[in-house]
């Protein structure tokens, strides 16, 4: 049997769509994953998976997400412009999102599921992978601490931020841990639409970093697979299958104000995943 890795790629709040995919992949198609990887806000969903929540529970948690209850402007910091620490804080996300989702840090740290939470250690200037045993509410905040928008997180003398600019998915780590199949849910836009202004350009850089790294990784896998087929060996020593569900999700990466749009995009993930699975013979109906 192949060793499957679930890759929950970063993509801002567009990743709510991933939860609908998981409802189908985990519960309806009954697909088992030996390991899972998350980057940026996708680490929120990875935390739920690591804790042992079902796909339905994960999807329902995202369906219940209310962006207005999560937004917390960092007013004291804004008085220090242009050297403000951040525009927003995690205070209301901790209270109104993590708590309501039922995240249990003791259960996550004790989980026997193999999970990789990607964060960027700015002190050491390198991306690092945190296992479940090293996770905490503060470390989960760090995984989603997108520079400018959220403050960096200091833990044990190290400053951590969101790792998405270093890559929205850590395919190399999954392969190094023995994955033969990479099941990727990709919600970062690939439409190539440039938007002017500081906000539009910031997320243009976000897309540039995420998509260029993904393409480089996929090209490397393709070259390795070709070498395995040709001479019996390649960079990874075996054939690595990539199964990717990619979607253009009509949510902003960060600024969304209607709860209904999150329910709609979770349900869109369900519909698309069902169709994707049926095309591959993974669902009978």
C-alpha positions as a printed NumPy array, in Angstrom:
array([[  0.   ,   0.   ,   0.   ],
       [  1.285,   3.5  ,  -0.792],
       [  2.12 ,   5.848,   2.033],
       [ -0.14 ,   8.871,   1.595],
       [  0.6  ,  12.397,   2.758],
       [ -2.131,  15.006,   3.094],
       [ -0.758,  18.398,   2.054],
       [ -2.803,  21.322,   3.387],
       [ -1.181,  24.219,   1.592],
       [ -1.324,  27.766,   2.881],
       [ -3.666,  30.197,   1.187],
       [ -4.975,  32.673,   3.742],
       [ -8.646,  32.309,   4.54 ],
       [ -9.233,  30.685,   1.159],
       [ -8.205,  27.486,   2.937],
       [-11.734,  27.213,   4.359],
       [-12.418,  25.445,   1.051],
       [ -9.976,  22.709,   2.144],
       [-12.315,  21.739,   4.967],
       [-15.011,  20.759,   2.49 ],
       [-12.478,  18.651,   0.604],
       [-11.564,  16.887,   3.846],
       [-15.208,  16.094,   4.582],
       [-15.199,  14.095,   1.346],
       [-11.677,  12.674,   1.348],
       [-11.686,  11.582,   4.992],
       [-15.297,  10.626,   5.632],
       [-17.058,   9.908,   2.348],
       [-14.185,   8.375,   0.372],
       [-12.571,   6.91 ,   3.496],
       [ -9.042,   7.839,   2.461],
       [ -6.433,   7.254,   5.156],
       [ -3.358,   9.422,   5.414],
       [ -0.235,   8.237,   7.187],
       [  1.04 ,  11.804,   7.552],
       [ -0.109,  15.384,   6.996],
       [  1.567,  18.715,   6.414],
       [  0.268,  22.25 ,   6.94 ],
       [  1.532,  25.759,   6.282],
       [  0.181,  29.161,   7.306],
       [ -3.538,  29.2  ,   8.209],
       [ -3.847,  25.618,   6.951],
       [ -2.128,  24.699,  10.213],
       [ -5.442,  25.525,  11.904],
       [ -7.075,  22.7  ,   9.963],
       [ -4.043,  20.472,  10.489],
       [ -4.425,  20.953,  14.253],
       [ -7.975,  19.625,  14.045],
       [ -6.871,  16.633,  11.966],
       [ -4.019,  15.922,  14.374],
       [ -6.444,  16.013,  17.284],
       [ -8.487,  13.32 ,  15.562],
       [-11.497,  15.311,  14.38 ],
       [-13.511,  13.848,  11.525],
       [-13.716,  15.516,   8.148],
       [-17.313,  16.471,   8.922],
       [-16.314,  18.097,  12.217],
       [-13.502,  20.03 ,  10.54 ],
       [-15.85 ,  21.209,   7.795],
       [-18.562,  22.193,  10.27 ],
       [-16.057,  24.179,  12.317],
       [-15.157,  26.198,   9.23 ],
       [-18.828,  26.55 ,   8.278],
       [-19.37 ,  28.184,  11.664],
       [-16.474,  30.609,  11.223],
       [-17.578,  34.223,  11.687],
       [-14.918,  36.647,  10.416],
       [-16.352,  39.588,  12.347],
       [-15.744,  37.703,  15.598],
       [-12.13 ,  37.055,  14.588],
       [-11.009,  40.548,  13.583],
       [ -9.126,  42.437,  16.276],
       [ -7.418,  45.665,  15.212],
       [ -4.141,  46.347,  16.974],
       [ -5.067,  49.925,  17.903],
       [ -2.13 ,  50.613,  20.287],
       [  0.358,  49.525,  17.619],
       [ -1.263,  51.682,  14.959],
       [ -0.407,  54.763,  16.99 ],
       [  3.241,  53.923,  16.266],
       [  2.962,  54.082,  12.488],
       [  5.088,  53.683,  10.372],
       [  6.764,  51.211,  12.768],
       [  3.608,  49.495,  14.024],
       [  4.052,  45.881,  15.139],
       [  0.998,  44.72 ,  13.183],
       [ -2.41 ,  45.764,  11.925],
       [ -4.26 ,  42.974,  13.733],
       [ -3.848,  40.65 ,  16.722],
       [ -4.8  ,  37.044,  17.483],
       [ -6.715,  37.874,  20.674],
       [-10.21 ,  37.329,  19.268],
       [ -9.096,  34.374,  17.123],
       [ -7.893,  32.626,  20.288],
       [-11.118,  33.341,  22.115],
       [-13.72 ,  33.102,  19.355],
       [-12.194,  30.631,  16.914],
       [ -9.682,  28.243,  18.483],
       [-11.777,  27.806,  21.641],
       [-15.053,  27.308,  19.78 ],
       [-13.468,  24.797,  17.46 ],
       [-12.585,  22.738,  20.513],
       [ -8.819,  22.657,  20.008],
       [ -7.309,  20.605,  22.827],
       [ -3.574,  21.192,  23.115],
       [ -2.952,  18.239,  25.395],
       [ -4.685,  15.957,  22.88 ],
       [ -2.752,  17.473,  19.977],
       [  0.613,  17.07 ,  21.736],
       [ -0.243,  13.471,  22.673],
       [ -1.52 ,  12.568,  19.19 ],
       [ -0.003,   9.538,  17.473],
       [ -0.72 ,  11.083,  14.074],
       [  2.319,  12.16 ,  12.091],
       [  1.881,  15.849,  11.376],
       [  4.212,  18.626,  10.258],
       [  3.424,  22.225,  11.203],
       [  5.586,  24.574,   9.14 ],
       [  6.698,  27.87 ,  10.683],
       [  9.516,  30.292,   9.947],
       [ 12.137,  30.848,  12.645],
       [ 13.095,  34.424,  11.868],
       [ 15.807,  34.382,  14.527],
       [ 17.569,  31.472,  12.811],
       [ 16.406,  32.572,   9.321],
       [ 15.099,  29.162,   8.333],
       [ 11.855,  27.313,   7.909],
       [ 11.284,  24.702,  10.61 ],
       [  8.888,  21.79 ,  11.012],
       [  7.166,  21.472,  14.382],
       [  5.734,  18.035,  15.304],
       [  2.527,  17.659,  17.327],
       [  4.544,  17.252,  20.535],
       [  5.873,  20.781,  20.107],
       [  2.576,  22.474,  19.355],
       [  0.812,  25.025,  21.511],
       [ -1.649,  27.826,  20.998],
       [  1.26 ,  30.259,  20.692],
       [  2.998,  28.102,  18.1  ],
       [ -0.228,  27.836,  16.094],
       [ -0.45 ,  31.628,  16.169],
       [  3.136,  31.751,  14.911],
       [  2.231,  29.464,  12.   ],
       [ -0.321,  32.051,  10.879],
       [  1.55 ,  35.206,  11.86 ],
       [  1.56 ,  36.795,   8.429],
       [  3.99 ,  39.746,   8.547],
       [  2.415,  43.212,   8.639],
       [ -1.006,  41.807,   9.48 ],
       [ -0.208,  39.831,  12.653],
       [  2.593,  40.268,  15.183],
       [  5.523,  37.866,  15.269],
       [  5.489,  35.344,  18.112],
       [  8.423,  34.952,  20.489],
       [  8.897,  31.494,  22.002],
       [ 11.993,  30.523,  24.009],
       [ 13.945,  33.479,  22.683],
       [ 13.135,  32.794,  19.028],
       [ 10.912,  34.966,  16.85 ],
       [  8.525,  33.011,  14.624],
       [  6.319,  34.102,  11.704],
       [  4.179,  32.518,   8.998],
       [  6.301,  30.34 ,   6.681],
       [  4.185,  30.829,   3.564],
       [  6.651,  33.154,   1.863],
       [  9.208,  30.341,   2.098],
       [  6.737,  27.945,   0.474],
       [  3.035,  27.252,   0.908],
       [  3.602,  23.485,   1.046],
       [  6.564,  21.431,   2.241],
       [  6.543,  18.618,  -0.306],
       [ 10.202,  17.788,   0.271],
       [  9.577,  17.027,   3.934],
       [  6.633,  14.769,   3.12 ],
       [  8.709,  12.828,   0.61 ],
       [ 11.635,  12.605,   3.021],
       [  9.26 ,  11.085,   5.585],
       [  8.432,   8.304,   3.137],
       [  5.358,   9.545,   1.278],
       [  4.653,   7.806,  -2.028],
       [  1.524,   9.851,  -2.743],
       [  1.049,  13.574,  -2.138],
       [ -2.614,  14.579,  -1.848],
       [ -2.531,  18.358,  -2.182],
       [ -5.363,  20.84 ,  -1.666],
       [ -4.225,  24.079,  -3.317],
       [ -6.263,  27.277,  -2.929],
       [ -3.677,  29.978,  -3.685],
       [ -4.819,  31.627,  -6.894],
       [ -3.032,  30.632, -10.099],
       [ -5.127,  32.954, -12.28 ],
       [ -2.256,  35.386, -12.739],
       [ -4.325,  38.531, -12.114],
       [ -2.163,  41.426, -10.888],
       [ -3.807,  43.937,  -8.546],
       [ -2.378,  47.38 ,  -7.874],
       [ -2.117,  49.045,  -4.485],
       [ -0.243,  47.923,  -1.346],
       [ -2.78 ,  45.227,  -0.411],
       [ -3.142,  43.798,  -3.902],
       [  0.608,  43.85 ,  -4.472],
       [  1.311,  42.22 ,  -1.096],
       [ -0.834,  39.245,  -2.   ],
       [  0.641,  39.237,  -5.494],
       [  3.985,  38.592,  -3.819],
       [  2.233,  35.926,  -1.729],
       [  1.085,  34.18 ,  -4.929],
       [  4.501,  34.61 ,  -6.541],
       [  6.252,  32.921,  -3.619],
       [  3.706,  30.124,  -3.219],
       [  3.212,  29.203,  -6.857],
       [  6.851,  29.463,  -7.914],
       [  7.906,  27.135,  -5.09 ],
       [  5.119,  24.672,  -5.897],
       [  6.056,  24.561,  -9.582],
       [  9.717,  24.064,  -8.76 ],
       [  8.844,  21.189,  -6.426],
       [  6.492,  19.573,  -8.943],
       [  9.111,  19.895, -11.699],
       [ 11.67 ,  18.197,  -9.449],
       [  9.251,  15.346,  -8.736],
       [  8.51 ,  14.963, -12.453],
       [ 12.22 ,  14.788, -13.306],
       [ 12.803,  12.235, -10.565],
       [  9.869,  10.106, -11.741],
       [ 11.164,  10.236, -15.3  ],
       [ 14.588,   9.069, -14.132],
       [ 13.03 ,   6.242, -12.109],
       [ 11.088,   5.114, -15.17 ],
       [ 14.15 ,   5.395, -17.411],
       [ 16.99 ,   4.004, -15.317],
       [ 15.359,   2.755, -12.125],
       [ 16.541,   5.567,  -9.838],
       [ 15.999,   9.283,  -9.391],
       [ 16.351,  12.08 ,  -6.867],
       [ 13.768,  10.451,  -4.593],
       [ 14.614,   6.813,  -5.284],
       [ 11.026,   5.862,  -6.134],
       [  8.002,   7.059,  -8.063],
       [  6.103,   9.803,  -6.201],
       [  2.475,  10.265,  -7.234],
       [  0.978,  13.758,  -7.021],
       [ -2.785,  14.042,  -6.59 ],
       [ -3.783,  17.698,  -6.476],
       [ -7.159,  19.35 ,  -6.17 ],
       [ -6.712,  23.012,  -7.11 ],
       [ -9.416,  25.663,  -7.044],
       [ -9.929,  29.385,  -7.541],
       [-11.686,  30.271,  -4.297],
       [-13.626,  33.581,  -4.345],
       [-12.566,  34.652,  -0.866],
       [ -9.982,  37.304,  -0.078],
       [ -6.843,  35.9  ,   1.555],
       [ -7.51 ,  37.897,   4.71 ],
       [-10.344,  40.435,   4.509],
       [-13.791,  38.83 ,   4.388],
       [-16.7  ,  40.09 ,   6.452],
       [-19.646,  37.759,   5.797],
       [-19.939,  34.429,   7.578],
       [-22.149,  33.1  ,   4.771],
       [-19.269,  33.179,   2.282],
       [-17.304,  30.716,   4.395],
       [-20.197,  28.252,   4.506],
       [-20.519,  28.593,   0.737],
       [-16.846,  27.878,   0.11 ],
       [-16.751,  24.89 ,   2.452],
       [-19.736,  23.515,   0.532],
       [-17.964,  24.307,  -2.756],
       [-15.042,  22.208,  -1.503],
       [-17.457,  19.347,  -0.84 ],
       [-18.976,  19.563,  -4.331],
       [-15.625,  19.804,  -6.082],
       [-14.101,  16.988,  -4.049],
       [-17.023,  14.691,  -4.785],
       [-16.661,  15.331,  -8.504],
       [-12.867,  14.928,  -8.274],
       [-13.269,  11.609,  -6.451],
       [-15.943,  10.294,  -8.81 ],
       [-13.705,  11.004, -11.811],
       [-11.03 ,   8.843, -10.171],
       [-13.339,   6.048,  -9.063],
       [-13.012,   6.909,  -5.38 ],
       [-16.746,   7.429,  -4.813],
       [-19.478,   5.122,  -6.005],
       [-22.147,   7.819,  -6.178]])
